[in-house]
């Protein structure tokens, strides 16, 4: 069937899939329904099954499908309308239909049966990734620099948003919205797997920028930077057009787009402001618990409406069709969602013939009911004194400068568990350090710079590029009394890639940059001065901290030096038995000569700034994480409003509800690879100011929980924590 680029639909002649949505009432935004505020437990079954074999989806039955999902005790399901393979799972008049369906309408059948079981239903629609469109329309393809060879060994055919494919995607979205009364729709895969050099992208860039598409990766080249910003802008444009269709045809439906690239590198070119056209943030992630915890903070900062949604697979990753995560890991991942007042979705994958394993849902059916009693207590604002700044524009590495785009032929994968991007790795490392120290933290992005003033300490983890707007916001924040920790490149490079003459925040840091970052083994060595005694005590009993992730050579102007950079006696990667070329045969110990300041502290107007020449938060060693957390606590200089003493694997989160003078305190174990090990500890609640805690209840039961008064607040003990616990605190503003 030829794909149509226009849609002339008669809504009255099309099915509505069984009537209006369960609980479909307007929220405070008007016509938009509020299902996402009511349904926290969700399912998605991947159905990326082609139709070249007649057995594929031959046993797909909507009744069995829904009955199996119901065993899992979710409150919402997502139904595939198409897939990465391309064919629709309903009788589309716009594109090809999966051959197994015949004249059946699987989507309508699922919609009707799921509504009959009290479930909200969200549509799934794959954008960009569409093998059928890719094969039928070669002129729609994303064209990597090396051409078709990039698709060899690559199962995914992808279509360019600047090609006529966009009209097809818009037309099919219009068809879906007119035909079915879904509660919402999720648009998957709006990102670039490759940099595209198709005629459509070439002509558009020439028209908009007056230049040919660059082919050398260079993050200090304004033309390369303009290409990256254009790719982000073009993808957001298509996302906005799809959301506009939903608003026009079915105003009550929510619309959101895949946001998993927030933790991935530059090639996907998904801008953080894509959330402008999303009703709430949503995405799937497959990394360790520290990644899930961190992305929840990013989504909390980016999501236009709450709750946001976190998805992950029930298998160990999506490449494995059968190997399930342990029950305890599945429960831990599920409970990280209520710890962040979020919705949670398990992802399964259908067997090629169209059947599901009911025992999977029986297991999940023992997990989801444990989440349900907490749902009525969720909400509020993530409360923290410390924030990590995350820059969507810094998702790259300067070390790639000078490489030809032909060298980037492997498809960018949103299911990868490592970004390889120094800013993101440093930001995640900072979050992991704070989590292990039980210091609640939030995330700030360029989209909410105005919120900087809410935080006592803001962390800039090797932010590779900063705009003049960002630099001025950070300067004003410190001038007004805030405390800034910054590392590495932070404020040295402008947003268009130009190297500033000095740090944009040199006056705030009290130091100047001498050159770009050096990537060699170094050591952070505490000074022996009285002013550096506190930092030296943090490092003790070690005399040095190893540092492998690059460092800046800086010159002190007016700051206090807390530690210095020390090179090893001999370069780490040199040494031979044939000549004198190493100081120790196994390792590369620190030498005796300082290379310049490493960590400095500087007063600036009413605030202060701590600068680290190397991103110590990036180092994945327990001692480095401990020192970093102690440094942030020292910079805070006061009492953390809510903190805990317990095992390092436990995450502490706090959500404040000022309208009702209550806060939720959650503890969740991030121990992912072992069976739960019960732990105990103490939580200290000392809000400060005129806020006085008055009552404490254990949730979800609401029974009074014992506590004791301490200076500035209360303390309470817990024991037997295996995976999750939540308390509710009442307070007054005296």
JSON list of C-alpha atoms in Angstrom, two decimals, residues 383 577 594 637:
[
{"chain": "A", "resi": 383, "resn": "UNK", "atom": "CA", "xyz": [12.87, 19.88, 48.33]},
{"chain": "A", "resi": 577, "resn": "UNK", "atom": "CA", "xyz": [62.77, -2.20, 31.27]},
{"chain": "A", "resi": 594, "resn": "UNK", "atom": "CA", "xyz": [52.97, 21.33, 42.03]},
{"chain": "A", "resi": 637, "resn": "UNK", "atom": "CA", "xyz": [27.96, 25.75, 55.88]}
]
